[in-house]
Short mmCIF file of C-alpha atoms in Angstrom, two decimals:
data_model
loop_
_atom_site.label_atom_id
_atom_site.label_comp_id
_atom_site.label_asym_id
_atom_site.label_seq_id
_atom_site.Cartn_x
_atom_site.Cartn_y
_atom_site.Cartn_z
CA MET A 9 -65.84 27.78 63.59
CA GLU A 10 -64.55 28.32 60.05
CA GLU A 11 -60.80 27.94 59.67
CA THR A 12 -58.96 31.22 59.13
CA ARG A 13 -57.72 31.60 55.57
CA VAL A 14 -54.10 32.70 55.38
CA ALA A 15 -52.27 34.38 52.50
CA VAL A 16 -48.63 35.36 52.02
CA VAL A 17 -47.65 38.28 49.78
CA ILE A 18 -44.05 38.25 48.51
CA GLU A 19 -43.33 41.59 46.82
CA ASP A 20 -40.35 43.92 47.08
CA GLU A 21 -42.28 47.11 46.18
CA GLU A 22 -44.01 48.31 49.34
CA ASP A 23 -46.94 50.05 47.62
CA ILE A 24 -47.80 46.97 45.55
CA ARG A 25 -47.37 44.76 48.60
CA SER A 26 -49.84 46.98 50.47
CA LEU A 27 -52.32 46.84 47.58
CA LEU A 28 -52.14 43.06 47.36
CA SER A 29 -52.53 42.77 51.12
CA ALA A 30 -55.62 44.99 50.99
CA VAL A 31 -57.19 42.94 48.17
CA LEU A 32 -56.61 39.68 50.02
CA SER A 33 -57.73 41.11 53.37
CA GLN A 34 -61.00 42.23 51.76
CA ALA A 35 -61.40 38.67 50.50
CA GLY A 36 -61.22 37.40 54.08
CA PHE A 37 -57.58 36.40 54.34
CA ASP A 38 -55.19 36.89 57.23
CA VAL A 39 -52.26 38.34 55.24
CA HIS A 40 -48.52 38.21 55.92
CA GLY A 41 -46.10 40.17 53.74
CA ALA A 42 -42.45 39.72 52.79
CA ALA A 43 -40.10 41.92 50.77
CA ASN A 44 -37.97 39.14 49.27
CA GLY A 45 -38.04 35.47 48.37
CA SER A 46 -36.11 34.23 51.39
CA GLU A 47 -38.40 35.97 53.88
CA GLY A 48 -41.42 34.83 51.90
CA LEU A 49 -40.32 31.19 51.99
CA ASP A 50 -39.95 31.46 55.77
CA LEU A 51 -43.50 32.86 56.03
CA VAL A 52 -44.88 30.04 53.90
CA LEU A 53 -43.18 27.46 56.13
CA GLU A 54 -44.47 29.19 59.27
CA HIS A 55 -48.08 29.91 58.25
CA GLN A 56 -48.84 27.29 55.53
CA PRO A 57 -50.99 29.75 53.55
CA LEU A 58 -53.87 28.83 51.27
CA VAL A 59 -52.72 31.44 48.72
CA THR A 60 -49.31 32.98 48.01
CA THR A 61 -48.73 35.86 45.60
CA LEU A 62 -45.21 36.13 44.29
CA ASP A 63 -43.39 38.86 42.38
CA VAL A 64 -41.00 37.68 39.66
CA ASN A 65 -38.43 40.49 39.70
CA MET A 66 -36.98 40.64 43.20
CA PRO A 67 -33.44 41.29 44.41
CA GLY A 68 -31.53 38.16 45.35
CA MET A 69 -33.64 35.06 44.82
CA ASP A 70 -36.08 35.78 42.00
CA GLY A 71 -39.69 34.67 41.80
CA PHE A 72 -39.02 31.60 39.68
CA GLU A 73 -36.52 30.14 42.14
CA THR A 74 -38.74 31.14 45.08
CA ALA A 75 -41.71 29.36 43.48
CA LYS A 76 -39.66 26.16 43.06
CA ARG A 77 -38.60 26.24 46.71
CA ILE A 78 -42.13 26.97 47.92
CA ARG A 79 -43.58 24.18 45.78
CA ALA A 80 -41.09 21.72 47.29
CA VAL A 81 -42.52 22.29 50.78
CA SER A 82 -46.10 23.55 50.33
CA SER A 83 -49.26 22.97 48.30
CA THR A 84 -50.26 26.65 48.56
CA TYR A 85 -51.88 28.19 45.50
CA ILE A 86 -49.15 30.32 43.89
CA VAL A 87 -50.05 33.39 41.83
CA MET A 88 -47.04 34.98 40.13
CA LEU A 89 -47.17 38.67 39.21
CA SER A 90 -44.78 40.40 36.84
CA ALA A 91 -44.41 43.33 34.48
CA ARG A 92 -42.69 40.86 32.15
CA THR A 93 -45.50 39.90 29.79
CA GLU A 94 -43.62 37.73 27.30
CA GLU A 95 -45.18 34.27 26.94
CA ILE A 96 -41.89 32.58 27.83
CA ASP A 97 -41.97 34.27 31.26
CA ALA A 98 -45.48 32.97 31.97
CA LEU A 99 -44.47 29.48 30.87
CA GLN A 100 -41.36 29.60 33.07
CA GLY A 101 -43.57 30.58 36.00
CA LEU A 102 -45.90 27.64 35.41
CA GLU A 103 -42.94 25.28 35.08
CA ALA A 104 -41.66 26.57 38.44
CA GLY A 105 -44.94 25.46 40.06
CA ALA A 106 -47.20 28.52 39.86
CA ASP A 107 -50.95 28.01 39.48
CA ASP A 108 -51.51 31.32 37.67
CA TYR A 109 -49.46 34.14 36.16
CA VAL A 110 -50.81 37.70 36.23
CA ALA A 111 -49.31 40.64 34.34
CA LYS A 112 -48.63 43.98 36.03
CA PRO A 113 -50.25 46.40 36.25
CA PHE A 114 -53.14 44.25 37.41
CA ARG A 115 -56.72 45.16 38.19
CA PRO A 116 -57.63 44.26 41.79
CA ARG A 117 -61.06 42.94 40.78
CA GLU A 118 -59.54 40.67 38.13
CA LEU A 119 -56.95 39.35 40.58
CA ARG A 120 -59.67 38.68 43.15
CA ALA A 121 -61.75 36.85 40.50
CA ARG A 122 -58.81 34.70 39.44
CA ILE A 123 -58.04 33.77 43.03
CA ASP A 124 -61.71 32.91 43.63
CA ALA A 125 -61.63 30.67 40.54
CA MET A 126 -58.58 28.84 41.88
CA LEU A 127 -60.24 28.32 45.24
CA ARG A 128 -63.18 26.61 43.54
CA ARG A 129 -60.82 23.82 42.63
CA PRO A 130 -60.97 21.10 45.31
CA ARG A 131 -58.50 20.77 48.16
CA HIS A 132 -58.72 17.34 49.75
CA HIS A 133 -57.24 16.16 53.02
CA VAL A 134 -56.82 12.58 54.16
CA ALA A 135 -58.79 11.84 57.33
CA ALA A 136 -57.02 10.05 60.16
CA THR A 137 -59.86 7.54 60.53
CA THR A 138 -62.64 6.59 58.16
CA THR A 139 -65.98 4.85 58.46
CA ALA A 140 -66.87 1.81 56.36
CA ASP A 141 -68.94 4.01 54.06
CA GLU A 142 -66.07 6.47 53.72
CA SER A 143 -63.65 3.65 52.94
CA ALA A 144 -65.97 2.37 50.23
CA ARG A 145 -66.27 5.89 48.82
CA GLN A 146 -62.49 6.29 48.74
CA ASP A 147 -62.09 2.91 47.04
CA ALA A 148 -64.55 4.05 44.37
CA ALA A 149 -62.56 7.26 43.94
CA TRP A 150 -59.57 5.47 42.41
CA LEU A 151 -59.08 5.93 38.68
CA GLU A 152 -56.70 3.49 36.97
CA HIS A 153 -55.02 3.11 33.59
CA HIS A 154 -52.03 0.90 32.67
CA GLY A 155 -50.48 0.85 36.15
CA LEU A 156 -51.29 4.51 36.85
CA ARG A 157 -53.63 5.04 39.82
CA LEU A 158 -55.16 8.32 41.01
CA ASN A 159 -57.48 8.95 43.96
CA VAL A 160 -59.64 12.05 43.51
CA HIS A 161 -60.37 12.34 47.24
CA THR A 162 -56.94 11.84 48.77
CA ARG A 163 -55.15 13.32 45.73
CA ILE A 164 -52.67 10.45 45.69
CA VAL A 165 -51.05 9.36 42.43
CA THR A 166 -49.03 6.17 42.02
CA VAL A 167 -47.20 4.72 39.03
CA ASP A 168 -46.58 0.97 39.32
CA ASP A 169 -47.26 1.35 43.09
CA ALA A 170 -44.68 4.15 43.51
CA ASP A 171 -45.97 7.52 44.76
CA THR A 172 -45.67 10.43 42.34
CA ASP A 173 -45.69 14.09 43.41
CA LEU A 174 -47.66 16.40 41.12
CA THR A 175 -48.59 20.06 41.30
CA ARG A 176 -52.26 20.90 41.73
CA SER A 177 -52.66 21.77 38.05
CA GLU A 178 -50.91 18.58 36.91
CA PHE A 179 -53.10 16.48 39.21
CA ASP A 180 -56.31 18.15 38.02
CA ILE A 181 -55.41 17.68 34.35
CA LEU A 182 -54.54 14.02 34.92
CA ALA A 183 -57.76 13.41 36.87
CA ASP A 184 -59.76 15.06 34.10
CA LEU A 185 -58.14 12.91 31.41
CA LEU A 186 -58.60 9.72 33.41
CA ALA A 187 -62.27 10.52 33.97
CA ALA A 188 -62.77 11.26 30.27
CA GLY A 189 -61.19 8.00 29.10
CA ARG A 190 -60.88 7.87 25.33
CA ARG A 191 -62.89 11.05 24.86
CA VAL A 192 -60.66 13.87 23.63
CA ARG A 193 -60.22 16.79 26.01
CA ALA A 194 -59.40 19.96 24.09
CA LYS A 195 -56.75 22.29 25.47
CA SER A 196 -59.47 24.93 25.86
CA ASP A 197 -61.56 22.49 27.94
CA LEU A 198 -58.60 21.81 30.22
CA ALA A 199 -57.81 25.53 30.53
CA LEU A 200 -61.39 26.28 31.58
CA MET A 201 -61.32 23.37 34.02
CA LEU A 202 -58.23 24.82 35.71
CA ARG A 203 -60.01 28.17 35.95
CA GLY A 204 -63.04 26.51 37.56
CA GLU A 205 -65.26 27.32 34.59
CA GLN A 206 -67.48 25.29 32.26
CA HIS A 207 -67.97 25.62 28.52
CA THR A 208 -70.98 27.79 27.69
CA GLY A 209 -69.76 28.96 24.29
CA ILE A 210 -68.86 32.51 25.32
CA GLU A 211 -65.61 31.94 27.21
CA PHE A 212 -62.35 33.31 25.84
CA VAL A 213 -59.33 31.02 25.92
CA THR A 214 -56.10 32.63 24.71
CA ASP A 215 -53.16 31.05 22.92
CA SER A 216 -51.21 31.53 26.15
CA ASP A 217 -53.85 29.48 28.02
CA SER A 218 -53.46 26.66 25.50
CA ARG A 219 -49.67 26.87 25.66
CA ALA A 220 -49.85 26.71 29.45
CA ILE A 221 -51.78 23.43 29.15
CA GLU A 222 -49.03 22.09 26.88
CA VAL A 223 -46.43 23.01 29.53
CA HIS A 224 -48.45 21.34 32.30
CA VAL A 225 -48.86 18.16 30.23
CA ALA A 226 -45.15 18.13 29.35
CA ASN A 227 -44.26 18.44 33.05
CA LEU A 228 -46.83 15.75 33.90
CA ARG A 229 -45.36 13.34 31.36
CA ARG A 230 -41.85 14.00 32.65
CA LYS A 231 -42.87 13.21 36.23
CA LEU A 232 -44.75 10.07 35.17
CA GLY A 233 -41.74 8.94 33.12
CA GLU A 234 -43.66 8.89 29.85
CA SER A 235 -42.26 9.46 26.36
CA PRO A 236 -44.46 11.69 24.16
CA ALA A 237 -43.29 9.67 21.13
CA GLN A 238 -44.42 6.38 22.70
CA PRO A 239 -47.02 7.36 25.31
CA ARG A 240 -48.11 4.85 27.90
CA TRP A 241 -50.96 6.97 29.29
CA ILE A 242 -51.55 10.33 27.55
CA GLU A 243 -52.03 10.49 23.80
CA THR A 244 -51.75 13.79 21.92
CA VAL A 245 -54.52 14.51 19.43
CA ARG A 246 -52.68 16.89 17.15
CA GLY A 247 -54.25 20.32 16.86
CA VAL A 248 -56.95 19.52 19.43
CA GLY A 249 -55.85 18.23 22.82
CA TYR A 250 -55.32 14.97 24.70
CA ARG A 251 -56.93 11.66 25.62
CA LEU A 252 -55.97 8.40 27.27
CA THR A 253 -54.11 5.78 25.26
CA ALA A 254 -56.05 2.74 24.15
#
């Protein structure tokens, strides 16, 4: 039997909360709603949802602080929604741990499409026991560079044998760069990768998408303990994107 997909909607406006719940229910989710960040955090802890939508402007604990607290205890996909459309607000949301930032008013079909794109990105779980073949496959899944190790199946990252906690977006960007080696990965390529899309020549990547990649990479470097001026792992190719150091 297929596992029930759970979603949590954290939104103080009842009509928008009802709309979001309807969109997610139609997508096959069992939806739980909360009117503020504190209640929402409790629901995330209780139900461990696959997806959480989160309003930015809420009384008491705002969406940015709620996202940080959720990210500390859950790997749920976080979609932040806000009428605040300034780029700095979107970047603050991503820095808080959100996977996507959607401006209000939103179109239900677009929101559904963006959630579907996020769900195409892999979610891996470590099995309690493994066969010999599975062990060999997991060994082959390790990517390494200058003391940095990443396993694409277990989603484990270590730096000099010390575990490092990354958000889903940070992990996916790092895995992509490690797989590419010295090939340059443009910011647009990384943005499409996070959206679950491939380059066909007709996609539209905004300046905000590229800036979001810069924020993710900056957060990734901070967590790895890397200096952008003297990078150990990720080299910036000015005006283009990123690649591994030599």
